[in-house]
Amino acid sequence: MNDTNQKQHILAIGAHAGDQELTAGAVLAKYVMNGHKATLLHLTPGEKGHKILSAEDYAKQKIEEAHTFGDTIGADVRFLDYKDAELPLDETVKYQVADIIRELKPSIVITHWSRSMHKDHENTHHIVQDARLYAALEAIKRDLPNHRIKQLYYSENWEDMYGFNPEVFIDIPEDAFEKWIAGLNCYAFARGETGFPYIDYYKALTVVRGVVNGFKRAQAFAVGPAGVHQRLQYFN
């Protein structure tokens, strides 16, 4: 997207609350700050990763944190009603996501890469792949008319690195970076409460992906087969 006057809507779909915030949140913040729209769709809260809190209590916390992150960067937040580590790969959830795509009419969708150490991430990838098709086909009759997204990108998640090839690098300006970090600090797990220093890792990754592409910071994405290396201010 080279014309920033043409307003865009990005839909970032993650298996768990926090997945796309970490991996694409700085880009979402940049888009919103430039007058575009962003929505985060979480298929589960990601509620089973806390060593002390029950899944029920942690789900409530993660949902609150997700909405606080959204408020911080100016993005909308939605959840589907599935459980962490139990996300099905079936037609029901695919059509739920397809219906949301038809409703929101995003121009760009971001989701997980296809290979991961976490089954929910892999399932989300395949759910979104089929949902994109179901949303686009006019012959599939649903409550809302069909909608074709312009492009599908895969964000760089440390759990999804098997075969991941970063191909698109989006420049992250300082103001978007600061807003992103402020948002991430709303998540206890991102601050390291569950044992991994997520914010430190993803902050460092923006530097790694930026400096080799002539940017101070960048977030990286894959496009899959036939992808080419691109240094961009905005998605094409």
PDB file of N, CA and C in Angstrom, residues 98-190:
ATOM      1  N   ALA A  98     -14.761 -16.850   8.399  1.00  0.00           N
ATOM      2  CA  ALA A  98     -15.185 -16.346   7.094  1.00  0.00           C
ATOM      3  C   ALA A  98     -16.283 -15.294   7.234  1.00  0.00           C
ATOM      4  N   ASP A  99     -17.219 -15.536   8.140  1.00  0.00           N
ATOM      5  CA  ASP A  99     -18.296 -14.562   8.355  1.00  0.00           C
ATOM      6  C   ASP A  99     -17.758 -13.240   8.888  1.00  0.00           C
ATOM      7  N   ILE A 100     -16.752 -13.307   9.754  1.00  0.00           N
ATOM      8  CA  ILE A 100     -16.143 -12.081  10.271  1.00  0.00           C
ATOM      9  C   ILE A 100     -15.415 -11.338   9.151  1.00  0.00           C
ATOM     10  N   ILE A 101     -14.742 -12.064   8.279  1.00  0.00           N
ATOM     11  CA  ILE A 101     -14.097 -11.423   7.128  1.00  0.00           C
ATOM     12  C   ILE A 101     -15.140 -10.737   6.252  1.00  0.00           C
ATOM     13  N   ARG A 102     -16.257 -11.396   6.017  1.00  0.00           N
ATOM     14  CA  ARG A 102     -17.324 -10.775   5.220  1.00  0.00           C
ATOM     15  C   ARG A 102     -17.905  -9.549   5.918  1.00  0.00           C
ATOM     16  N   GLU A 103     -18.007  -9.601   7.226  1.00  0.00           N
ATOM     17  CA  GLU A 103     -18.547  -8.469   7.979  1.00  0.00           C
ATOM     18  C   GLU A 103     -17.601  -7.276   7.974  1.00  0.00           C
ATOM     19  N   LEU A 104     -16.336  -7.515   8.296  1.00  0.00           N
ATOM     20  CA  LEU A 104     -15.377  -6.423   8.472  1.00  0.00           C
ATOM     21  C   LEU A 104     -14.796  -5.923   7.155  1.00  0.00           C
ATOM     22  N   LYS A 105     -14.776  -6.784   6.143  1.00  0.00           N
ATOM     23  CA  LYS A 105     -14.240  -6.441   4.821  1.00  0.00           C
ATOM     24  C   LYS A 105     -12.806  -5.903   4.890  1.00  0.00           C
ATOM     25  N   PRO A 106     -11.907  -6.617   5.560  1.00  0.00           N
ATOM     26  CA  PRO A 106     -10.516  -6.140   5.616  1.00  0.00           C
ATOM     27  C   PRO A 106      -9.855  -6.235   4.248  1.00  0.00           C
ATOM     28  N   SER A 107      -8.909  -5.351   4.015  1.00  0.00           N
ATOM     29  CA  SER A 107      -8.107  -5.435   2.798  1.00  0.00           C
ATOM     30  C   SER A 107      -6.912  -6.359   3.003  1.00  0.00           C
ATOM     31  N   ILE A 108      -6.452  -6.465   4.237  1.00  0.00           N
ATOM     32  CA  ILE A 108      -5.269  -7.263   4.571  1.00  0.00           C
ATOM     33  C   ILE A 108      -5.589  -8.124   5.786  1.00  0.00           C
ATOM     34  N   VAL A 109      -5.150  -9.381   5.746  1.00  0.00           N
ATOM     35  CA  VAL A 109      -5.263 -10.275   6.894  1.00  0.00           C
ATOM     36  C   VAL A 109      -3.871 -10.766   7.266  1.00  0.00           C
ATOM     37  N   ILE A 110      -3.595 -10.808   8.560  1.00  0.00           N
ATOM     38  CA  ILE A 110      -2.330 -11.325   9.085  1.00  0.00           C
ATOM     39  C   ILE A 110      -2.659 -12.486  10.011  1.00  0.00           C
ATOM     40  N   THR A 111      -1.902 -13.576   9.910  1.00  0.00           N
ATOM     41  CA  THR A 111      -2.121 -14.704  10.802  1.00  0.00           C
ATOM     42  C   THR A 111      -0.829 -15.486  10.997  1.00  0.00           C
ATOM     43  N   HIS A 112      -0.948 -16.701  11.529  1.00  0.00           N
ATOM     44  CA  HIS A 112       0.206 -17.542  11.842  1.00  0.00           C
ATOM     45  C   HIS A 112       0.761 -18.237  10.603  1.00  0.00           C
ATOM     46  N   TRP A 113       2.046 -18.522  10.650  1.00  0.00           N
ATOM     47  CA  TRP A 113       2.700 -19.372   9.675  1.00  0.00           C
ATOM     48  C   TRP A 113       2.215 -20.810   9.855  1.00  0.00           C
ATOM     49  N   SER A 114       2.483 -21.668   8.876  1.00  0.00           N
ATOM     50  CA  SER A 114       1.870 -22.998   8.813  1.00  0.00           C
ATOM     51  C   SER A 114       2.496 -24.041   9.725  1.00  0.00           C
ATOM     52  N   ARG A 115       3.733 -23.825  10.167  1.00  0.00           N
ATOM     53  CA  ARG A 115       4.399 -24.841  10.983  1.00  0.00           C
ATOM     54  C   ARG A 115       4.807 -24.231  12.309  1.00  0.00           C
ATOM     55  N   SER A 116       4.431 -24.924  13.393  1.00  0.00           N
ATOM     56  CA  SER A 116       4.642 -24.364  14.716  1.00  0.00           C
ATOM     57  C   SER A 116       4.814 -25.476  15.739  1.00  0.00           C
ATOM     58  N   MET A 117       5.380 -25.117  16.884  1.00  0.00           N
ATOM     59  CA  MET A 117       5.433 -26.044  18.009  1.00  0.00           C
ATOM     60  C   MET A 117       4.095 -26.085  18.746  1.00  0.00           C
ATOM     61  N   HIS A 118       3.162 -25.189  18.401  1.00  0.00           N
ATOM     62  CA  HIS A 118       1.870 -25.128  19.080  1.00  0.00           C
ATOM     63  C   HIS A 118       0.759 -25.475  18.094  1.00  0.00           C
ATOM     64  N   LYS A 119      -0.019 -26.505  18.418  1.00  0.00           N
ATOM     65  CA  LYS A 119      -1.079 -26.952  17.516  1.00  0.00           C
ATOM     66  C   LYS A 119      -2.117 -25.874  17.235  1.00  0.00           C
ATOM     67  N   ASP A 120      -2.408 -25.008  18.223  1.00  0.00           N
ATOM     68  CA  ASP A 120      -3.373 -23.943  17.986  1.00  0.00           C
ATOM     69  C   ASP A 120      -2.894 -22.990  16.896  1.00  0.00           C
ATOM     70  N   HIS A 121      -1.590 -22.733  16.853  1.00  0.00           N
ATOM     71  CA  HIS A 121      -1.052 -21.844  15.830  1.00  0.00           C
ATOM     72  C   HIS A 121      -1.213 -22.470  14.449  1.00  0.00           C
ATOM     73  N   GLU A 122      -0.854 -23.750  14.333  1.00  0.00           N
ATOM     74  CA  GLU A 122      -0.992 -24.425  13.042  1.00  0.00           C
ATOM     75  C   GLU A 122      -2.454 -24.496  12.630  1.00  0.00           C
ATOM     76  N   ASN A 123      -3.329 -24.816  13.572  1.00  0.00           N
ATOM     77  CA  ASN A 123      -4.750 -24.875  13.246  1.00  0.00           C
ATOM     78  C   ASN A 123      -5.272 -23.521  12.786  1.00  0.00           C
ATOM     79  N   THR A 124      -4.822 -22.463  13.453  1.00  0.00           N
ATOM     80  CA  THR A 124      -5.253 -21.124  13.056  1.00  0.00           C
ATOM     81  C   THR A 124      -4.840 -20.817  11.625  1.00  0.00           C
ATOM     82  N   HIS A 125      -3.618 -21.178  11.266  1.00  0.00           N
ATOM     83  CA  HIS A 125      -3.157 -20.981   9.885  1.00  0.00           C
ATOM     84  C   HIS A 125      -4.126 -21.610   8.896  1.00  0.00           C
ATOM     85  N   HIS A 126      -4.470 -22.860   9.123  1.00  0.00           N
ATOM     86  CA  HIS A 126      -5.330 -23.575   8.181  1.00  0.00           C
ATOM     87  C   HIS A 126      -6.773 -23.085   8.240  1.00  0.00           C
ATOM     88  N   ILE A 127      -7.220 -22.683   9.417  1.00  0.00           N
ATOM     89  CA  ILE A 127      -8.550 -22.087   9.544  1.00  0.00           C
ATOM     90  C   ILE A 127      -8.646 -20.830   8.679  1.00  0.00           C
ATOM     91  N   VAL A 128      -7.647 -19.974   8.786  1.00  0.00           N
ATOM     92  CA  VAL A 128      -7.675 -18.711   8.050  1.00  0.00           C
ATOM     93  C   VAL A 128      -7.545 -18.951   6.546  1.00  0.00           C
ATOM     94  N   GLN A 129      -6.705 -19.905   6.163  1.00  0.00           N
ATOM     95  CA  GLN A 129      -6.571 -20.213   4.734  1.00  0.00           C
ATOM     96  C   GLN A 129      -7.932 -20.557   4.129  1.00  0.00           C
ATOM     97  N   ASP A 130      -8.663 -21.431   4.779  1.00  0.00           N
ATOM     98  CA  ASP A 130      -9.961 -21.836   4.241  1.00  0.00           C
ATOM     99  C   ASP A 130     -10.999 -20.735   4.417  1.00  0.00           C
ATOM    100  N   ALA A 131     -10.957 -20.024   5.535  1.00  0.00           N
ATOM    101  CA  ALA A 131     -11.906 -18.936   5.755  1.00  0.00           C
ATOM    102  C   ALA A 131     -11.758 -17.860   4.689  1.00  0.00           C
ATOM    103  N   ARG A 132     -10.536 -17.594   4.282  1.00  0.00           N
ATOM    104  CA  ARG A 132     -10.308 -16.625   3.208  1.00  0.00           C
ATOM    105  C   ARG A 132     -11.038 -17.059   1.941  1.00  0.00           C
ATOM    106  N   LEU A 133     -10.936 -18.338   1.623  1.00  0.00           N
ATOM    107  CA  LEU A 133     -11.612 -18.864   0.434  1.00  0.00           C
ATOM    108  C   LEU A 133     -13.127 -18.808   0.596  1.00  0.00           C
ATOM    109  N   TYR A 134     -13.620 -19.250   1.749  1.00  0.00           N
ATOM    110  CA  TYR A 134     -15.062 -19.269   1.973  1.00  0.00           C
ATOM    111  C   TYR A 134     -15.655 -17.859   1.945  1.00  0.00           C
ATOM    112  N   ALA A 135     -14.900 -16.894   2.465  1.00  0.00           N
ATOM    113  CA  ALA A 135     -15.373 -15.510   2.454  1.00  0.00           C
ATOM    114  C   ALA A 135     -15.431 -14.950   1.037  1.00  0.00           C
ATOM    115  N   ALA A 136     -14.525 -15.415   0.182  1.00  0.00           N
ATOM    116  CA  ALA A 136     -14.409 -14.842  -1.163  1.00  0.00           C
ATOM    117  C   ALA A 136     -15.405 -15.406  -2.159  1.00  0.00           C
ATOM    118  N   LEU A 137     -15.843 -16.633  -1.957  1.00  0.00           N
ATOM    119  CA  LEU A 137     -16.660 -17.298  -2.968  1.00  0.00           C
ATOM    120  C   LEU A 137     -18.110 -16.826  -2.915  1.00  0.00           C
ATOM    121  N   GLU A 138     -18.548 -16.208  -3.979  1.00  0.00           N
ATOM    122  CA  GLU A 138     -19.932 -15.738  -4.053  1.00  0.00           C
ATOM    123  C   GLU A 138     -20.923 -16.897  -4.009  1.00  0.00           C
ATOM    124  N   ALA A 139     -20.489 -18.056  -4.507  1.00  0.00           N
ATOM    125  CA  ALA A 139     -21.368 -19.223  -4.543  1.00  0.00           C
ATOM    126  C   ALA A 139     -21.650 -19.798  -3.160  1.00  0.00           C
ATOM    127  N   ILE A 140     -20.821 -19.443  -2.171  1.00  0.00           N
ATOM    128  CA  ILE A 140     -21.097 -19.860  -0.794  1.00  0.00           C
ATOM    129  C   ILE A 140     -22.020 -18.826  -0.180  1.00  0.00           C
ATOM    130  N   LYS A 141     -23.248 -19.215   0.061  1.00  0.00           N
ATOM    131  CA  LYS A 141     -24.263 -18.280   0.541  1.00  0.00           C
ATOM    132  C   LYS A 141     -24.251 -18.228   2.065  1.00  0.00           C
ATOM    133  N   ARG A 142     -24.036 -17.042   2.585  1.00  0.00           N
ATOM    134  CA  ARG A 142     -24.081 -16.785   4.019  1.00  0.00           C
ATOM    135  C   ARG A 142     -24.974 -15.573   4.261  1.00  0.00           C
ATOM    136  N   ASP A 143     -25.033 -15.094   5.487  1.00  0.00           N
ATOM    137  CA  ASP A 143     -25.877 -13.940   5.791  1.00  0.00           C
ATOM    138  C   ASP A 143     -25.375 -12.669   5.108  1.00  0.00           C
ATOM    139  N   LEU A 144     -24.053 -12.578   4.887  1.00  0.00           N
ATOM    140  CA  LEU A 144     -23.450 -11.400   4.290  1.00  0.00           C
ATOM    141  C   LEU A 144     -22.839 -11.732   2.936  1.00  0.00           C
ATOM    142  N   PRO A 145     -22.726 -10.744   2.051  1.00  0.00           N
ATOM    143  CA  PRO A 145     -22.134 -11.003   0.735  1.00  0.00           C
ATOM    144  C   PRO A 145     -20.656 -11.325   0.830  1.00  0.00           C
ATOM    145  N   ASN A 146     -20.144 -11.937  -0.220  1.00  0.00           N
ATOM    146  CA  ASN A 146     -18.748 -12.356  -0.225  1.00  0.00           C
ATOM    147  C   ASN A 146     -17.796 -11.162  -0.199  1.00  0.00           C
ATOM    148  N   HIS A 147     -16.587 -11.418   0.259  1.00  0.00           N
ATOM    149  CA  HIS A 147     -15.550 -10.380   0.291  1.00  0.00           C
ATOM    150  C   HIS A 147     -14.196 -11.029   0.045  1.00  0.00           C
ATOM    151  N   ARG A 148     -13.439 -10.447  -0.856  1.00  0.00           N
ATOM    152  CA  ARG A 148     -12.092 -10.932  -1.169  1.00  0.00           C
ATOM    153  C   ARG A 148     -11.060 -10.025  -0.513  1.00  0.00           C
ATOM    154  N   ILE A 149     -10.218 -10.598   0.327  1.00  0.00           N
ATOM    155  CA  ILE A 149      -9.141  -9.801   0.904  1.00  0.00           C
ATOM    156  C   ILE A 149      -8.051  -9.604  -0.151  1.00  0.00           C
ATOM    157  N   LYS A 150      -7.327  -8.508  -0.019  1.00  0.00           N
ATOM    158  CA  LYS A 150      -6.300  -8.183  -0.993  1.00  0.00           C
ATOM    159  C   LYS A 150      -5.059  -9.044  -0.826  1.00  0.00           C
ATOM    160  N   GLN A 151      -4.649  -9.255   0.425  1.00  0.00           N
ATOM    161  CA  GLN A 151      -3.414  -9.997   0.661  1.00  0.00           C
ATOM    162  C   GLN A 151      -3.450 -10.641   2.041  1.00  0.00           C
ATOM    163  N   LEU A 152      -2.786 -11.796   2.144  1.00  0.00           N
ATOM    164  CA  LEU A 152      -2.639 -12.525   3.400  1.00  0.00           C
ATOM    165  C   LEU A 152      -1.161 -12.606   3.744  1.00  0.00           C
ATOM    166  N   TYR A 153      -0.819 -12.169   4.947  1.00  0.00           N
ATOM    167  CA  TYR A 153       0.561 -12.194   5.415  1.00  0.00           C
ATOM    168  C   TYR A 153       0.663 -13.050   6.672  1.00  0.00           C
ATOM    169  N   TYR A 154       1.877 -13.577   6.904  1.00  0.00           N
ATOM    170  CA  TYR A 154       2.136 -14.428   8.069  1.00  0.00           C
ATOM    171  C   TYR A 154       3.189 -13.754   8.938  1.00  0.00           C
ATOM    172  N   SER A 155       2.852 -13.539  10.196  1.00  0.00           N
ATOM    173  CA  SER A 155       3.743 -12.818  11.098  1.00  0.00           C
ATOM    174  C   SER A 155       4.828 -13.726  11.660  1.00  0.00           C
ATOM    175  N   GLU A 156       5.882 -13.093  12.171  1.00  0.00           N
ATOM    176  CA  GLU A 156       7.056 -13.818  12.648  1.00  0.00           C
ATOM    177  C   GLU A 156       6.940 -14.085  14.150  1.00  0.00           C
ATOM    178  N   ASN A 157       6.623 -15.328  14.485  1.00  0.00           N
ATOM    179  CA  ASN A 157       6.439 -15.752  15.864  1.00  0.00           C
ATOM    180  C   ASN A 157       7.509 -16.783  16.199  1.00  0.00           C
ATOM    181  N   TRP A 158       8.169 -16.640  17.339  1.00  0.00           N
ATOM    182  CA  TRP A 158       9.276 -17.547  17.655  1.00  0.00           C
ATOM    183  C   TRP A 158       8.823 -19.000  17.776  1.00  0.00           C
ATOM    184  N   GLU A 159       7.523 -19.225  18.004  1.00  0.00           N
ATOM    185  CA  GLU A 159       7.003 -20.590  18.063  1.00  0.00           C
ATOM    186  C   GLU A 159       6.667 -21.150  16.677  1.00  0.00           C
ATOM    187  N   ASP A 160       6.703 -20.305  15.659  1.00  0.00           N
ATOM    188  CA  ASP A 160       6.263 -20.697  14.311  1.00  0.00           C
ATOM    189  C   ASP A 160       7.408 -20.646  13.293  1.00  0.00           C
ATOM    190  N   MET A 161       8.613 -20.888  13.715  1.00  0.00           N
ATOM    191  CA  MET A 161       9.760 -20.614  12.846  1.00  0.00           C
ATOM    192  C   MET A 161      10.155 -21.761  11.930  1.00  0.00           C
ATOM    193  N   TYR A 162       9.476 -22.889  11.981  1.00  0.00           N
ATOM    194  CA  TYR A 162       9.818 -24.031  11.135  1.00  0.00           C
ATOM    195  C   TYR A 162       9.456 -23.726   9.685  1.00  0.00           C
ATOM    196  N   GLY A 163      10.464 -23.443   8.875  1.00  0.00           N
ATOM    197  CA  GLY A 163      10.238 -23.121   7.471  1.00  0.00           C
ATOM    198  C   GLY A 163       9.804 -21.697   7.213  1.00  0.00           C
ATOM    199  N   PHE A 164       9.758 -20.865   8.254  1.00  0.00           N
ATOM    200  CA  PHE A 164       9.358 -19.468   8.070  1.00  0.00           C
ATOM    201  C   PHE A 164      10.477 -18.710   7.356  1.00  0.00           C
ATOM    202  N   ASN A 165      10.124 -18.008   6.290  1.00  0.00           N
ATOM    203  CA  ASN A 165      11.088 -17.228   5.529  1.00  0.00           C
ATOM    204  C   ASN A 165      10.623 -15.780   5.484  1.00  0.00           C
ATOM    205  N   PRO A 166      11.236 -14.879   6.252  1.00  0.00           N
ATOM    206  CA  PRO A 166      10.798 -13.482   6.240  1.00  0.00           C
ATOM    207  C   PRO A 166      11.039 -12.847   4.879  1.00  0.00           C
ATOM    208  N   GLU A 167       9.980 -12.268   4.322  1.00  0.00           N
ATOM    209  CA  GLU A 167      10.050 -11.738   2.963  1.00  0.00           C
ATOM    210  C   GLU A 167       9.631 -10.279   2.863  1.00  0.00           C
ATOM    211  N   VAL A 168       8.771  -9.817   3.763  1.00  0.00           N
ATOM    212  CA  VAL A 168       8.276  -8.447   3.734  1.00  0.00           C
ATOM    213  C   VAL A 168       8.636  -7.781   5.050  1.00  0.00           C
ATOM    214  N   PHE A 169       9.283  -6.637   4.970  1.00  0.00           N
ATOM    215  CA  PHE A 169       9.782  -5.938   6.147  1.00  0.00           C
ATOM    216  C   PHE A 169       9.157  -4.547   6.188  1.00  0.00           C
ATOM    217  N   ILE A 170       8.374  -4.282   7.235  1.00  0.00           N
ATOM    218  CA  ILE A 170       7.661  -3.010   7.362  1.00  0.00           C
ATOM    219  C   ILE A 170       8.381  -2.116   8.364  1.00  0.00           C
ATOM    220  N   ASP A 171       8.744  -0.936   7.921  1.00  0.00           N
ATOM    221  CA  ASP A 171       9.430   0.042   8.756  1.00  0.00           C
ATOM    222  C   ASP A 171       8.551   0.451   9.930  1.00  0.00           C
ATOM    223  N   ILE A 172       9.148   0.505  11.123  1.00  0.00           N
ATOM    224  CA  ILE A 172       8.439   0.899  12.338  1.00  0.00           C
ATOM    225  C   ILE A 172       8.998   2.232  12.834  1.00  0.00           C
ATOM    226  N   PRO A 173       8.228   3.307  12.725  1.00  0.00           N
ATOM    227  CA  PRO A 173       8.700   4.597  13.241  1.00  0.00           C
ATOM    228  C   PRO A 173       8.659   4.642  14.762  1.00  0.00           C
ATOM    229  N   GLU A 174       9.332   5.626  15.318  1.00  0.00           N
ATOM    230  CA  GLU A 174       9.495   5.694  16.766  1.00  0.00           C
ATOM    231  C   GLU A 174       8.163   5.822  17.503  1.00  0.00           C
ATOM    232  N   ASP A 175       7.252   6.641  16.992  1.00  0.00           N
ATOM    233  CA  ASP A 175       6.002   6.843  17.717  1.00  0.00           C
ATOM    234  C   ASP A 175       5.154   5.572  17.736  1.00  0.00           C
ATOM    235  N   ALA A 176       5.158   4.818  16.631  1.00  0.00           N
ATOM    236  CA  ALA A 176       4.422   3.549  16.602  1.00  0.00           C
ATOM    237  C   ALA A 176       5.088   2.520  17.508  1.00  0.00           C
ATOM    238  N   PHE A 177       6.412   2.518  17.528  1.00  0.00           N
ATOM    239  CA  PHE A 177       7.145   1.603  18.399  1.00  0.00           C
ATOM    240  C   PHE A 177       6.793   1.853  19.854  1.00  0.00           C
ATOM    241  N   GLU A 178       6.796   3.109  20.263  1.00  0.00           N
ATOM    242  CA  GLU A 178       6.506   3.441  21.666  1.00  0.00           C
ATOM    243  C   GLU A 178       5.081   3.060  22.038  1.00  0.00           C
ATOM    244  N   LYS A 179       4.129   3.291  21.131  1.00  0.00           N
ATOM    245  CA  LYS A 179       2.742   2.927  21.427  1.00  0.00           C
ATOM    246  C   LYS A 179       2.591   1.415  21.525  1.00  0.00           C
ATOM    247  N   TRP A 180       3.275   0.700  20.650  1.00  0.00           N
ATOM    248  CA  TRP A 180       3.263  -0.774  20.683  1.00  0.00           C
ATOM    249  C   TRP A 180       3.797  -1.300  22.010  1.00  0.00           C
ATOM    250  N   ILE A 181       4.932  -0.771  22.450  1.00  0.00           N
ATOM    251  CA  ILE A 181       5.519  -1.226  23.710  1.00  0.00           C
ATOM    252  C   ILE A 181       4.608  -0.895  24.886  1.00  0.00           C
ATOM    253  N   ALA A 182       3.986   0.265  24.859  1.00  0.00           N
ATOM    254  CA  ALA A 182       3.039   0.613  25.918  1.00  0.00           C
ATOM    255  C   ALA A 182       1.887  -0.389  25.948  1.00  0.00           C
ATOM    256  N   GLY A 183       1.427  -0.795  24.774  1.00  0.00           N
ATOM    257  CA  GLY A 183       0.369  -1.781  24.715  1.00  0.00           C
ATOM    258  C   GLY A 183       0.806  -3.141  25.223  1.00  0.00           C
ATOM    259  N   LEU A 184       1.996  -3.570  24.821  1.00  0.00           N
ATOM    260  CA  LEU A 184       2.488  -4.877  25.255  1.00  0.00           C
ATOM    261  C   LEU A 184       2.642  -4.950  26.768  1.00  0.00           C
ATOM    262  N   ASN A 185       2.982  -3.849  27.374  1.00  0.00           N
ATOM    263  CA  ASN A 185       3.146  -3.843  28.829  1.00  0.00           C
ATOM    264  C   ASN A 185       1.833  -4.039  29.574  1.00  0.00           C
ATOM    265  N   CYS A 186       0.710  -4.014  28.847  1.00  0.00           N
ATOM    266  CA  CYS A 186      -0.572  -4.339  29.463  1.00  0.00           C
ATOM    267  C   CYS A 186      -0.711  -5.836  29.701  1.00  0.00           C
ATOM    268  N   TYR A 187       0.077  -6.633  29.003  1.00  0.00           N
ATOM    269  CA  TYR A 187       0.024  -8.091  29.129  1.00  0.00           C
ATOM    270  C   TYR A 187       1.049  -8.578  30.151  1.00  0.00           C
ATOM    271  N   ALA A 188       0.591  -9.247  31.200  1.00  0.00           N
ATOM    272  CA  ALA A 188       1.509  -9.769  32.217  1.00  0.00           C
ATOM    273  C   ALA A 188       2.465 -10.787  31.621  1.00  0.00           C
ATOM    274  N   PHE A 189       1.972 -11.669  30.746  1.00  0.00           N
ATOM    275  CA  PHE A 189       2.870 -12.684  30.181  1.00  0.00           C
ATOM    276  C   PHE A 189       3.945 -12.037  29.327  1.00  0.00           C
ATOM    277  N   ALA A 190       3.612 -10.955  28.618  1.00  0.00           N
ATOM    278  CA  ALA A 190       4.601 -10.285  27.781  1.00  0.00           C
ATOM    279  C   ALA A 190       5.699  -9.656  28.628  1.00  0.00           C
TER     280      ALA A 190
END
